[in-house]
mmCIF file of C-alpha atoms and ligand atoms in Angstrom:
data_model
loop_
_atom_site.group_PDB
_atom_site.id
_atom_site.type_symbol
_atom_site.label_atom_id
_atom_site.label_comp_id
_atom_site.label_asym_id
_atom_site.label_seq_id
_atom_site.Cartn_x
_atom_site.Cartn_y
_atom_site.Cartn_z
ATOM 1 C CA MET A 1 -85.302 56.836 -29.342
ATOM 2 C CA ASP A 2 -82.018 54.950 -29.300
ATOM 3 C CA ASN A 3 -83.484 51.411 -28.038
ATOM 4 C CA TYR A 4 -79.890 50.894 -26.858
ATOM 5 C CA PHE A 5 -79.962 48.210 -23.980
ATOM 6 C CA ASP A 6 -76.712 46.987 -24.182
ATOM 7 C CA ASN A 7 -75.054 49.108 -21.506
ATOM 8 C CA ALA A 8 -72.750 46.637 -20.006
ATOM 9 C CA ALA A 9 -70.945 46.228 -23.462
ATOM 10 C CA THR A 10 -70.310 49.788 -23.745
ATOM 11 C CA THR A 11 -72.137 53.015 -23.339
ATOM 12 C CA ARG A 12 -72.412 56.373 -25.056
ATOM 13 C CA THR A 13 -69.974 58.991 -24.168
ATOM 14 C CA ASP A 14 -71.466 61.716 -21.995
ATOM 15 C CA ASP A 15 -71.694 65.002 -23.838
ATOM 16 C CA GLU A 16 -70.078 66.787 -20.968
ATOM 17 C CA VAL A 17 -67.016 64.263 -21.045
ATOM 18 C CA LEU A 18 -66.538 64.809 -24.808
ATOM 19 C CA LYS A 19 -66.634 68.464 -24.473
ATOM 20 C CA GLU A 20 -63.811 68.299 -21.886
ATOM 21 C CA MET A 21 -61.931 65.794 -24.195
ATOM 22 C CA LEU A 22 -61.846 67.847 -27.276
ATOM 23 C CA PRO A 23 -59.195 70.595 -26.754
ATOM 24 C CA TYR A 24 -56.827 67.884 -26.233
ATOM 25 C CA PHE A 25 -56.998 66.671 -29.952
ATOM 26 C CA SER A 26 -56.754 70.176 -31.281
ATOM 27 C CA GLN A 27 -55.256 73.141 -29.438
ATOM 28 C CA SER A 28 -53.786 71.272 -26.522
ATOM 29 C CA TYR A 29 -51.914 68.396 -28.140
ATOM 30 C CA GLY A 30 -48.712 68.639 -26.568
ATOM 31 C CA ASN A 31 -46.838 65.436 -25.148
ATOM 32 C CA PRO A 32 -47.076 65.580 -21.225
ATOM 33 C CA SER A 33 -43.511 64.806 -21.070
ATOM 34 C CA SER A 34 -42.255 67.993 -22.630
ATOM 35 C CA ILE A 35 -41.245 70.892 -20.937
ATOM 36 C CA TYR A 36 -42.856 73.595 -22.968
ATOM 37 C CA LYS A 37 -46.181 75.118 -22.164
ATOM 38 C CA ILE A 38 -48.570 72.734 -24.112
ATOM 39 C CA GLY A 39 -46.659 69.813 -22.664
ATOM 40 C CA ARG A 40 -46.695 71.128 -19.037
ATOM 41 C CA GLU A 41 -50.328 72.008 -19.360
ATOM 42 C CA ASN A 42 -51.025 68.410 -20.486
ATOM 43 C CA ARG A 43 -49.142 66.902 -17.683
ATOM 44 C CA LYS A 44 -51.277 68.966 -15.345
ATOM 45 C CA ALA A 45 -54.544 67.662 -17.044
ATOM 46 C CA VAL A 46 -53.266 63.957 -16.654
ATOM 47 C CA GLU A 47 -52.525 64.490 -13.081
ATOM 48 C CA GLU A 48 -55.826 65.904 -12.291
ATOM 49 C CA ALA A 49 -57.579 63.334 -14.029
ATOM 50 C CA ARG A 50 -55.497 60.810 -11.981
ATOM 51 C CA GLU A 51 -56.522 62.791 -8.715
ATOM 52 C CA LYS A 52 -60.349 62.267 -9.713
ATOM 53 C CA VAL A 53 -60.087 58.567 -10.431
ATOM 54 C CA ALA A 54 -58.109 57.906 -6.929
ATOM 55 C CA LYS A 55 -60.830 60.057 -5.004
ATOM 56 C CA ALA A 56 -63.655 57.983 -6.568
ATOM 57 C CA ILE A 57 -62.387 54.812 -5.228
ATOM 58 C CA ASN A 58 -60.547 56.219 -2.035
ATOM 59 C CA ALA A 59 -57.055 55.714 -3.324
ATOM 60 C CA GLU A 60 -53.936 57.799 -3.498
ATOM 61 C CA PRO A 61 -53.284 59.436 -6.883
ATOM 62 C CA ASN A 62 -49.758 57.637 -6.895
ATOM 63 C CA GLU A 63 -51.665 54.523 -6.944
ATOM 64 C CA ILE A 64 -53.396 54.988 -10.145
ATOM 65 C CA TYR A 65 -51.895 53.918 -13.498
ATOM 66 C CA PHE A 66 -53.607 54.929 -16.687
ATOM 67 C CA THR A 67 -53.717 51.943 -19.396
ATOM 68 C CA ALA A 68 -55.740 51.272 -22.526
ATOM 69 C CA GLY A 69 -58.852 49.629 -20.773
ATOM 70 C CA GLY A 70 -60.061 47.116 -18.633
ATOM 71 C CA SER A 71 -58.444 44.156 -20.342
ATOM 72 C CA GLU A 72 -55.058 45.687 -20.163
ATOM 73 C CA SER A 73 -55.610 46.462 -16.453
ATOM 74 C CA ASP A 74 -56.579 42.916 -15.867
ATOM 75 C CA ASN A 75 -53.729 41.565 -17.801
ATOM 76 C CA THR A 76 -51.106 43.560 -16.106
ATOM 77 C CA ALA A 77 -52.190 43.055 -12.580
ATOM 78 C CA ILE A 78 -52.721 39.288 -12.747
ATOM 79 C CA ARG A 79 -49.293 38.861 -14.685
ATOM 80 C CA GLY A 80 -47.572 41.613 -12.995
ATOM 81 C CA ILE A 81 -48.457 40.609 -9.413
ATOM 82 C CA ALA A 82 -48.053 36.738 -10.159
ATOM 83 C CA TYR A 83 -44.488 37.333 -11.399
ATOM 84 C CA ALA A 84 -43.454 39.885 -8.813
ATOM 85 C CA TYR A 85 -44.397 37.379 -5.935
ATOM 86 C CA LYS A 86 -43.222 34.176 -7.807
ATOM 87 C CA GLN A 87 -40.502 33.683 -5.127
ATOM 88 C CA ARG A 88 -43.275 33.350 -2.505
ATOM 89 C CA GLY A 89 -45.559 31.114 -4.449
ATOM 90 C CA ASN A 90 -47.063 30.132 -7.828
ATOM 91 C CA HIS A 91 -50.848 29.562 -6.765
ATOM 92 C CA ILE A 92 -53.610 32.135 -7.804
ATOM 93 C CA ILE A 93 -57.385 31.746 -6.781
ATOM 94 C CA THR A 94 -60.079 33.090 -9.125
ATOM 95 C CA SER A 95 -63.713 32.305 -10.051
ATOM 96 C CA LYS A 96 -65.413 30.552 -12.648
ATOM 97 C CA ILE A 97 -67.257 33.561 -13.787
ATOM 98 C CA GLU A 98 -64.701 36.053 -14.595
ATOM 99 C CA HIS A 99 -64.455 38.215 -17.655
ATOM 100 C CA PRO A 100 -61.952 36.587 -20.347
ATOM 101 C CA ALA A 101 -59.583 39.174 -19.657
ATOM 102 C CA VAL A 102 -58.737 37.453 -16.218
ATOM 103 C CA LEU A 103 -59.806 33.757 -17.204
ATOM 104 C CA GLU A 104 -57.485 33.903 -20.305
ATOM 105 C CA THR A 105 -54.784 35.401 -18.533
ATOM 106 C CA CYS A 106 -54.963 32.756 -15.780
ATOM 107 C CA LYS A 107 -55.098 30.067 -18.375
ATOM 108 C CA GLN A 108 -51.915 31.509 -19.884
ATOM 109 C CA LEU A 109 -50.058 31.602 -16.581
ATOM 110 C CA GLU A 110 -51.130 27.913 -16.057
ATOM 111 C CA LYS A 111 -49.084 27.203 -19.145
ATOM 112 C CA GLU A 112 -46.089 29.265 -17.691
ATOM 113 C CA GLY A 113 -46.103 27.103 -14.687
ATOM 114 C CA PHE A 114 -48.372 28.698 -12.212
ATOM 115 C CA GLU A 115 -51.200 26.822 -10.524
ATOM 116 C CA VAL A 116 -54.805 28.242 -10.738
ATOM 117 C CA SER A 117 -57.868 27.244 -8.532
ATOM 118 C CA TYR A 118 -61.328 28.276 -10.029
ATOM 119 C CA ILE A 119 -63.759 28.790 -7.336
ATOM 120 C CA GLY A 120 -67.547 27.815 -7.992
ATOM 121 C CA VAL A 121 -70.674 30.123 -7.472
ATOM 122 C CA ASP A 122 -74.253 29.347 -6.052
ATOM 123 C CA GLU A 123 -77.220 29.659 -8.548
ATOM 124 C CA LYS A 124 -77.198 33.356 -7.978
ATOM 125 C CA GLY A 125 -73.736 33.772 -9.019
ATOM 126 C CA ILE A 126 -72.113 34.466 -5.617
ATOM 127 C CA VAL A 127 -68.778 33.090 -4.988
ATOM 128 C CA ASN A 128 -68.505 30.458 -2.453
ATOM 129 C CA LEU A 129 -66.481 31.794 0.280
ATOM 130 C CA GLU A 130 -65.931 28.286 1.988
ATOM 131 C CA GLU A 131 -64.581 27.095 -1.110
ATOM 132 C CA LEU A 132 -62.251 30.269 -1.592
ATOM 133 C CA LYS A 133 -61.091 29.655 2.109
ATOM 134 C CA ASN A 134 -60.490 26.098 1.649
ATOM 135 C CA SER A 135 -58.397 26.715 -1.665
ATOM 136 C CA ILE A 136 -55.931 28.884 0.130
ATOM 137 C CA LYS A 137 -52.476 27.186 0.308
ATOM 138 C CA GLU A 138 -48.853 28.008 1.433
ATOM 139 C CA THR A 139 -48.281 29.145 -2.091
ATOM 140 C CA THR A 140 -51.193 31.242 -2.865
ATOM 141 C CA THR A 141 -49.990 34.653 -3.742
ATOM 142 C CA LEU A 142 -53.016 36.240 -5.368
ATOM 143 C CA ILE A 143 -56.830 36.284 -5.223
ATOM 144 C CA THR A 144 -58.460 37.744 -8.500
ATOM 145 C CA ILE A 145 -62.300 37.903 -8.136
ATOM 146 C CA MET A 146 -64.749 40.447 -10.104
ATOM 147 C CA PHE A 147 -66.620 43.024 -8.275
ATOM 148 C CA ALA A 148 -69.496 42.551 -10.319
ATOM 149 C CA ASN A 149 -70.420 40.176 -13.075
ATOM 150 C CA ASN A 150 -70.908 41.688 -16.581
ATOM 151 C CA GLU A 151 -73.559 38.814 -17.651
ATOM 152 C CA ILE A 152 -75.911 38.308 -14.674
ATOM 153 C CA GLY A 153 -75.064 41.481 -12.712
ATOM 154 C CA THR A 154 -74.288 39.728 -9.528
ATOM 155 C CA ILE A 155 -72.163 41.747 -6.851
ATOM 156 C CA GLU A 156 -69.636 39.853 -4.988
ATOM 157 C CA PRO A 157 -69.036 39.958 -1.429
ATOM 158 C CA ILE A 158 -65.946 41.951 -1.994
ATOM 159 C CA LYS A 159 -65.315 43.178 1.495
ATOM 160 C CA GLU A 160 -65.323 39.601 2.857
ATOM 161 C CA ILE A 161 -63.233 38.367 0.203
ATOM 162 C CA GLY A 162 -60.630 41.287 1.101
ATOM 163 C CA LYS A 163 -60.942 40.364 4.592
ATOM 164 C CA ILE A 164 -60.024 36.729 3.907
ATOM 165 C CA ALA A 165 -57.190 37.699 1.621
ATOM 166 C CA LYS A 166 -55.671 40.204 4.201
ATOM 167 C CA GLU A 167 -55.982 37.580 6.977
ATOM 168 C CA ASN A 168 -53.947 35.092 4.899
ATOM 169 C CA ASN A 169 -51.455 37.711 3.610
ATOM 170 C CA ILE A 170 -52.584 37.244 -0.090
ATOM 171 C CA ILE A 171 -52.778 39.795 -2.483
ATOM 172 C CA PHE A 172 -56.257 40.819 -3.670
ATOM 173 C CA HIS A 173 -57.021 42.150 -7.063
ATOM 174 C CA THR A 174 -60.858 42.681 -8.371
ATOM 175 C CA ASP A 175 -61.934 43.328 -12.027
ATOM 176 C CA ALA A 176 -64.298 46.085 -11.059
ATOM 177 C CA VAL A 177 -65.028 47.249 -14.632
ATOM 178 C CA GLN A 178 -68.772 46.779 -14.344
ATOM 179 C CA ALA A 179 -68.986 48.098 -10.812
ATOM 180 C CA VAL A 180 -67.081 51.394 -11.142
ATOM 181 C CA GLY A 181 -69.500 54.154 -11.731
ATOM 182 C CA SER A 182 -72.583 52.235 -10.486
ATOM 183 C CA VAL A 183 -71.411 51.015 -7.048
ATOM 184 C CA LYS A 184 -69.953 53.007 -4.173
ATOM 185 C CA ILE A 185 -66.197 51.699 -3.815
ATOM 186 C CA ASP A 186 -63.632 52.242 -1.160
ATOM 187 C CA VAL A 187 -60.500 50.296 -1.758
ATOM 188 C CA LYS A 188 -59.247 50.834 1.725
ATOM 189 C CA GLU A 189 -62.425 49.841 3.628
ATOM 190 C CA MET A 190 -62.955 46.753 1.248
ATOM 191 C CA ASN A 191 -59.073 45.703 1.710
ATOM 192 C CA ILE A 192 -58.717 45.860 -2.093
ATOM 193 C CA ASP A 193 -54.916 45.688 -3.363
ATOM 194 C CA SER A 194 -55.408 45.985 -6.853
ATOM 195 C CA LEU A 195 -58.526 47.058 -9.071
ATOM 196 C CA SER A 196 -59.224 47.397 -12.881
ATOM 197 C CA LEU A 197 -61.840 49.850 -14.227
ATOM 198 C CA SER A 198 -62.536 50.910 -17.842
ATOM 199 C CA GLY A 199 -63.957 54.465 -19.108
ATOM 200 C CA HIS A 200 -66.322 53.270 -21.727
ATOM 201 C CA LYS A 201 -68.442 51.335 -19.211
ATOM 202 C CA PHE A 202 -69.348 54.455 -17.367
ATOM 203 C CA TYR A 203 -70.040 56.868 -20.244
ATOM 204 C CA GLY A 204 -66.508 57.775 -20.869
ATOM 205 C CA PRO A 205 -64.454 57.000 -23.992
ATOM 206 C CA LYS A 206 -63.163 53.726 -25.279
ATOM 207 C CA GLY A 207 -59.612 52.726 -24.949
ATOM 208 C CA ILE A 208 -58.915 54.131 -21.742
ATOM 209 C CA GLY A 209 -58.764 52.723 -18.356
ATOM 210 C CA ALA A 210 -57.058 52.426 -15.134
ATOM 211 C CA LEU A 211 -55.210 50.155 -12.682
ATOM 212 C CA TYR A 212 -55.129 50.893 -9.000
ATOM 213 C CA VAL A 213 -52.392 49.211 -7.116
ATOM 214 C CA LYS A 214 -51.725 49.732 -3.520
ATOM 215 C CA LYS A 215 -48.451 51.522 -2.896
ATOM 216 C CA SER A 216 -47.022 48.476 -0.822
ATOM 217 C CA VAL A 217 -47.873 45.788 -3.628
ATOM 218 C CA ARG A 218 -45.217 45.240 -6.214
ATOM 219 C CA PHE A 219 -45.999 44.397 -9.865
ATOM 220 C CA GLN A 220 -44.027 43.779 -12.802
ATOM 221 C CA LYS A 221 -44.706 45.984 -15.903
ATOM 222 C CA PHE A 222 -46.412 44.775 -18.731
ATOM 223 C CA VAL A 223 -45.631 47.513 -21.741
ATOM 224 C CA ASN A 224 -41.891 48.315 -22.002
ATOM 225 C CA GLY A 225 -40.585 51.541 -23.233
ATOM 226 C CA GLY A 226 -40.395 55.258 -21.877
ATOM 227 C CA HIS A 227 -40.545 56.249 -18.206
ATOM 228 C CA GLN A 228 -44.413 57.164 -18.025
ATOM 229 C CA GLU A 229 -46.764 56.035 -15.434
ATOM 230 C CA LYS A 230 -43.935 55.827 -12.856
ATOM 231 C CA ASN A 231 -41.869 53.474 -15.147
ATOM 232 C CA LYS A 232 -44.766 50.965 -15.040
ATOM 233 C CA ARG A 233 -46.623 51.419 -18.220
ATOM 234 C CA ALA A 234 -44.733 52.996 -21.206
ATOM 235 C CA GLY A 235 -46.300 54.963 -23.953
ATOM 236 C CA THR A 236 -47.425 58.574 -24.490
ATOM 237 C CA GLU A 237 -50.229 59.116 -22.370
ATOM 238 C CA ASN A 238 -53.792 59.251 -24.178
ATOM 239 C CA VAL A 239 -54.484 62.654 -22.964
ATOM 240 C CA PRO A 240 -57.885 63.303 -24.293
ATOM 241 C CA GLY A 241 -58.691 59.779 -22.937
ATOM 242 C CA ILE A 242 -57.411 60.316 -19.737
ATOM 243 C CA VAL A 243 -59.056 63.796 -19.399
ATOM 244 C CA GLY A 244 -62.275 61.882 -20.367
ATOM 245 C CA LEU A 245 -62.002 59.190 -17.910
ATOM 246 C CA GLY A 246 -61.285 61.756 -15.181
ATOM 247 C CA LYS A 247 -64.473 63.637 -16.043
ATOM 248 C CA ALA A 248 -66.554 60.571 -16.542
ATOM 249 C CA ILE A 249 -65.810 59.067 -13.182
ATOM 250 C CA GLU A 250 -66.398 62.440 -11.585
ATOM 251 C CA VAL A 251 -69.800 62.742 -13.052
ATOM 252 C CA ALA A 252 -70.791 59.003 -12.474
ATOM 253 C CA TYR A 253 -70.056 59.573 -8.558
ATOM 254 C CA SER A 254 -71.607 62.733 -8.194
ATOM 255 C CA ASN A 255 -75.011 61.666 -9.398
ATOM 256 C CA LEU A 256 -74.729 58.204 -8.298
ATOM 257 C CA GLU A 257 -77.817 57.567 -6.234
ATOM 258 C CA GLU A 258 -79.978 59.861 -8.440
ATOM 259 C CA HIS A 259 -78.948 57.639 -11.520
ATOM 260 C CA ASN A 260 -79.130 54.331 -10.018
ATOM 261 C CA LYS A 261 -82.638 54.818 -8.792
ATOM 262 C CA LYS A 262 -83.724 55.805 -12.232
ATOM 263 C CA ILE A 263 -81.892 52.867 -13.874
ATOM 264 C CA LYS A 264 -83.142 50.311 -11.392
ATOM 265 C CA GLU A 265 -86.844 51.579 -11.511
ATOM 266 C CA LEU A 266 -86.557 50.985 -15.294
ATOM 267 C CA ARG A 267 -84.987 47.593 -14.756
ATOM 268 C CA ASP A 268 -87.480 46.538 -12.232
ATOM 269 C CA TYR A 269 -90.355 47.612 -14.453
ATOM 270 C CA TYR A 270 -88.965 45.516 -17.397
ATOM 271 C CA VAL A 271 -88.419 42.559 -15.246
ATOM 272 C CA GLU A 272 -91.872 42.659 -13.793
ATOM 273 C CA GLU A 273 -93.543 43.181 -17.210
ATOM 274 C CA VAL A 274 -91.593 40.432 -18.772
ATOM 275 C CA LYS A 275 -92.936 38.161 -15.759
ATOM 276 C CA LYS A 276 -96.523 39.469 -16.343
ATOM 277 C CA ARG A 277 -96.460 39.060 -20.211
ATOM 278 C CA ILE A 278 -94.332 36.059 -20.910
ATOM 279 C CA PRO A 279 -94.581 32.553 -19.663
ATOM 280 C CA TYR A 280 -91.950 29.910 -19.159
ATOM 281 C CA ILE A 281 -89.007 32.297 -18.341
ATOM 282 C CA LYS A 282 -86.137 32.168 -15.680
ATOM 283 C CA ILE A 283 -84.617 34.969 -14.038
ATOM 284 C CA ASN A 284 -80.900 34.741 -13.600
ATOM 285 C CA GLY A 285 -78.725 36.326 -11.026
ATOM 286 C CA ASP A 286 -79.556 37.817 -7.596
ATOM 287 C CA MET A 287 -82.072 40.498 -7.279
ATOM 288 C CA GLU A 288 -80.429 41.772 -4.134
ATOM 289 C CA ASN A 289 -76.840 42.119 -4.743
ATOM 290 C CA ARG A 290 -77.262 43.240 -8.208
ATOM 291 C CA LEU A 291 -75.964 45.958 -10.609
ATOM 292 C CA PRO A 292 -78.851 48.543 -10.956
ATOM 293 C CA GLY A 293 -79.259 48.278 -14.760
ATOM 294 C CA ASN A 294 -78.703 44.612 -15.328
ATOM 295 C CA SER A 295 -81.243 41.936 -16.242
ATOM 296 C CA ASN A 296 -80.602 38.548 -17.525
ATOM 297 C CA ILE A 297 -83.690 36.273 -18.552
ATOM 298 C CA SER A 298 -83.956 32.786 -20.073
ATOM 299 C CA PHE A 299 -86.656 32.187 -22.379
ATOM 300 C CA ARG A 300 -87.334 28.573 -22.749
ATOM 301 C CA PHE A 301 -87.554 26.795 -25.897
ATOM 302 C CA ILE A 302 -86.069 29.504 -28.070
ATOM 303 C CA GLU A 303 -82.429 30.695 -29.038
ATOM 304 C CA GLY A 304 -80.833 33.645 -27.818
ATOM 305 C CA GLU A 305 -79.336 34.485 -31.092
ATOM 306 C CA GLY A 306 -82.745 34.279 -32.801
ATOM 307 C CA LEU A 307 -83.947 36.670 -30.302
ATOM 308 C CA LEU A 308 -81.220 39.308 -30.840
ATOM 309 C CA LEU A 309 -81.475 39.098 -34.620
ATOM 310 C CA ASN A 310 -85.182 39.703 -34.380
ATOM 311 C CA LEU A 311 -84.677 42.609 -31.868
ATOM 312 C CA ASP A 312 -82.201 44.301 -34.118
ATOM 313 C CA LEU A 313 -84.688 44.110 -36.943
ATOM 314 C CA LYS A 314 -86.650 46.384 -34.790
ATOM 315 C CA GLY A 315 -83.718 48.675 -34.035
ATOM 316 C CA ILE A 316 -83.258 47.085 -30.522
ATOM 317 C CA CYS A 317 -79.823 46.502 -29.344
ATOM 318 C CA ALA A 318 -79.326 43.738 -26.651
ATOM 319 C CA SER A 319 -77.038 41.099 -25.963
ATOM 320 C CA SER A 320 -77.412 37.316 -25.290
ATOM 321 C CA GLY A 321 -74.448 37.003 -23.053
ATOM 322 C CA SER A 322 -71.108 38.566 -23.151
ATOM 323 C CA ALA A 323 -70.397 40.492 -26.123
ATOM 324 C CA CYS A 324 -67.161 38.788 -26.533
ATOM 325 C CA THR A 325 -68.746 35.425 -26.584
ATOM 326 C CA SER A 326 -71.438 36.165 -28.913
ATOM 327 C CA GLY A 327 -70.576 34.951 -32.291
ATOM 328 C CA SER A 328 -69.756 31.479 -30.883
ATOM 329 C CA LEU A 329 -72.251 28.806 -30.344
ATOM 330 C CA ASP A 330 -71.132 27.614 -26.749
ATOM 331 C CA PRO A 331 -73.393 28.931 -24.044
ATOM 332 C CA SER A 332 -72.111 31.437 -21.636
ATOM 333 C CA HIS A 333 -69.738 30.042 -19.019
ATOM 334 C CA VAL A 334 -71.435 32.149 -16.433
ATOM 335 C CA LEU A 335 -74.931 30.791 -17.143
ATOM 336 C CA LEU A 336 -73.543 27.304 -16.854
ATOM 337 C CA ALA A 337 -71.507 28.099 -13.668
ATOM 338 C CA ILE A 338 -74.674 29.114 -11.957
ATOM 339 C CA GLY A 339 -76.040 25.581 -13.048
ATOM 340 C CA LEU A 340 -78.193 26.373 -15.882
ATOM 341 C CA PRO A 341 -78.765 23.665 -18.448
ATOM 342 C CA HIS A 342 -77.303 24.100 -22.071
ATOM 343 C CA GLU A 343 -80.827 24.563 -23.451
ATOM 344 C CA ILE A 344 -81.858 27.167 -21.196
ATOM 345 C CA ALA A 345 -78.633 28.858 -21.130
ATOM 346 C CA HIS A 346 -79.137 29.315 -24.901
ATOM 347 C CA GLY A 347 -82.286 31.146 -24.633
ATOM 348 C CA SER A 348 -80.911 33.851 -22.459
ATOM 349 C CA LEU A 349 -81.113 37.893 -23.017
ATOM 350 C CA ARG A 350 -79.014 40.368 -21.230
ATOM 351 C CA ILE A 351 -80.672 43.917 -21.129
ATOM 352 C CA THR A 352 -78.724 46.500 -19.662
ATOM 353 C CA ILE A 353 -80.433 49.760 -18.905
ATOM 354 C CA GLY A 354 -78.336 52.891 -18.664
ATOM 355 C CA LYS A 355 -79.052 56.655 -17.929
ATOM 356 C CA TYR A 356 -80.049 57.673 -21.187
ATOM 357 C CA ASN A 357 -82.816 54.949 -21.415
ATOM 358 C CA THR A 358 -86.448 56.139 -21.147
ATOM 359 C CA LYS A 359 -89.573 54.149 -20.164
ATOM 360 C CA GLU A 360 -90.957 54.785 -23.745
ATOM 361 C CA GLU A 361 -87.905 52.792 -24.995
ATOM 362 C CA VAL A 362 -88.439 49.967 -22.585
ATOM 363 C CA ASP A 363 -92.282 49.756 -23.493
ATOM 364 C CA TYR A 364 -91.123 49.504 -27.097
ATOM 365 C CA LEU A 365 -88.564 46.749 -26.025
ATOM 366 C CA LEU A 366 -91.413 44.853 -24.147
ATOM 367 C CA ASN A 367 -93.916 45.031 -27.024
ATOM 368 C CA ASN A 368 -91.606 43.570 -29.358
ATOM 369 C CA LEU A 369 -90.004 41.029 -27.201
ATOM 370 C CA GLU A 370 -93.531 39.685 -26.481
ATOM 371 C CA GLU A 371 -94.273 39.420 -30.034
ATOM 372 C CA ILE A 372 -91.039 38.045 -30.873
ATOM 373 C CA VAL A 373 -90.924 35.225 -28.283
ATOM 374 C CA SER A 374 -94.324 34.038 -29.084
ATOM 375 C CA ARG A 375 -93.360 33.836 -32.753
ATOM 376 C CA LEU A 376 -89.989 32.050 -32.256
ATOM 377 C CA ARG A 377 -91.766 29.669 -29.902
ATOM 378 C CA ASN A 378 -94.527 28.739 -32.429
ATOM 379 C CA MET A 379 -91.556 27.853 -34.638
ATOM 380 C CA SER A 380 -89.754 25.619 -32.254
ATOM 381 C CA PRO A 381 -89.812 21.931 -32.222
ATOM 382 C CA LEU A 382 -89.239 22.141 -28.622
ATOM 383 C CA TRP A 383 -92.122 24.073 -28.006
ATOM 384 C CA GLU A 384 -94.585 21.991 -29.983
ATOM 385 C CA GLU A 385 -93.072 18.695 -28.234
ATOM 386 C CA PHE A 386 -94.102 20.586 -24.922
ATOM 387 C CA ILE A 387 -97.341 21.727 -25.929
ATOM 388 C CA GLU A 388 -98.202 18.260 -27.258
ATOM 389 C CA GLY A 389 -97.013 16.900 -23.965
ATOM 390 C CA GLY A 390 -100.351 18.549 -22.531
ATOM 391 C CA ASN A 391 -98.307 21.173 -21.032
ATOM 392 C CA LYS A 392 -100.412 24.221 -22.038
HETATM 393 C C1 LIG B 401 -65.825 45.283 -20.536
HETATM 394 C C2 LIG B 401 -65.183 44.469 -19.390
HETATM 395 C C3 LIG B 401 -63.773 44.173 -19.609
HETATM 396 C C4 LIG B 401 -62.840 44.670 -20.449
HETATM 397 O O1 LIG B 401 -62.684 46.087 -20.630
HETATM 398 P P1 LIG B 401 -62.369 46.738 -21.866
HETATM 399 O O2 LIG B 401 -62.017 48.115 -21.588
HETATM 400 O O3 LIG B 401 -63.246 46.579 -22.985
HETATM 401 O O4 LIG B 401 -60.890 46.073 -22.263
HETATM 402 C C5 LIG B 401 -63.232 43.431 -18.299
HETATM 403 N N1 LIG B 401 -64.072 42.873 -17.442
HETATM 404 C C6 LIG B 401 -65.323 43.092 -17.412
HETATM 405 C C7 LIG B 401 -66.052 42.636 -15.978
HETATM 406 C C8 LIG B 401 -65.959 44.007 -18.327
HETATM 407 O O5 LIG B 401 -67.175 44.140 -18.072
#
C-alpha cells in the first residue's frame, strides 16, 4: 500500500511512460537540432510527442510549445500575451482562485503598469460570469481563468467564458494543469486561445509541460537563446521529458472514462464514509462540476496542519490546501474566496485520489482519519467550549 492521496500535487510516473523515456537518456541522447542520425531521430520523437499533445486537446501541432511545466506555461502565456497586445490595452481579467503561477504573474504585471481585475466565485468556487462580463473594458486584452481548481476541484464554465471572450475580441488563456488528463478538452469548441498543461499532474514526468497558443494569437517569448520551439522558447529540448509527456497524455485520453469512473467511485465512497463517521464537517466545492479525484473537507475545531502531521505518522500523504502554500499559516486564498471563515478554512483536508489508489487504501485512510479527528478534537479548546455550550 502506498497511501498516496495527493495526486493534485503530483502523480507517480506511469511505468509505460517511464519505459518510453529511458532510451532517450542513454542510447538516443542526441540534440534534436543536430543533423546526424541520433539528432534527427530525436527531432522525430519530439515532433511525434507534439502531435500527441495537439491531438489530445484538438489543437494543431504547430500551436504546441514545450516548456518546463505548468508554471512556465502560465508565466509565458500571461506575460507574453499581455506584452504582445500592449498597444491595444493594458487590462487583464483573472479570478481570485487561480494558482500562484497565475496570481503572482498578474501581481507582477500590475507593478509594471498593467491593470488586473480579480473576479470572485460563488460558494462552490464557480466564477461569477456576470462580474466577468461587467469587468470587461475597452482596454481588456486578456482573460485568464483556470479550467479546474487545484484545491477544491471545481471545473469552471470554460466554454461560456470562451464565448464571452470571443464576443468581446479578448484573448482567453486557461490554466488547465489540473484538467488535462481528467477532463475532455477541445480548444476549438471551447474557444480557448491559450492553455497550460503539465506532465507530472497526469502520470508523466516532472519538469515538462506545454503551452498551446492559437496560431492567430501573438505572444512575446520568455526564454531567450536558440531557435528552438519556433523561436519562442529557447533551450535544448528536454527530449526524455517531451517523449514522456506525449506518452502520458496519450495514455490518459485512451482510458479516460474507465479511469475517471474508478477514481470517482473511490472519491465518492470516501466522502460518503466521512459524512457517516465524522460529525461537524463541511464539504467544500461543487459536487457536480468537479474533478473526479478531488475532495476537500473542513473538519471543524481542528487544524489542517495537525491532521497532516498525524496522517503522515501513519504513512498517509495528503494536503491541507495547495502544496505551494502549506508551510505558511495563512488559510488558503481559495477557501477564503468561497466564503469560508478563517477557523473553518484552517481545518481543511484535500484528498486527491488517483488511478493507482485502491479501496483498501481508502479504508485505511478513513479508519485513521476518524481516530485522528476525534483525538485532535479532544485536545482542542474550541471543541471543549463547543461541548460545554451544550452542543453535543
Ligand atoms: C501544479 C499546478 C501548476 C504548476 O505546474 P508545475 O508543472 O508544477 O509548474 C499550475 N497550475 C495549477 C492549477 C496546478 O495544479
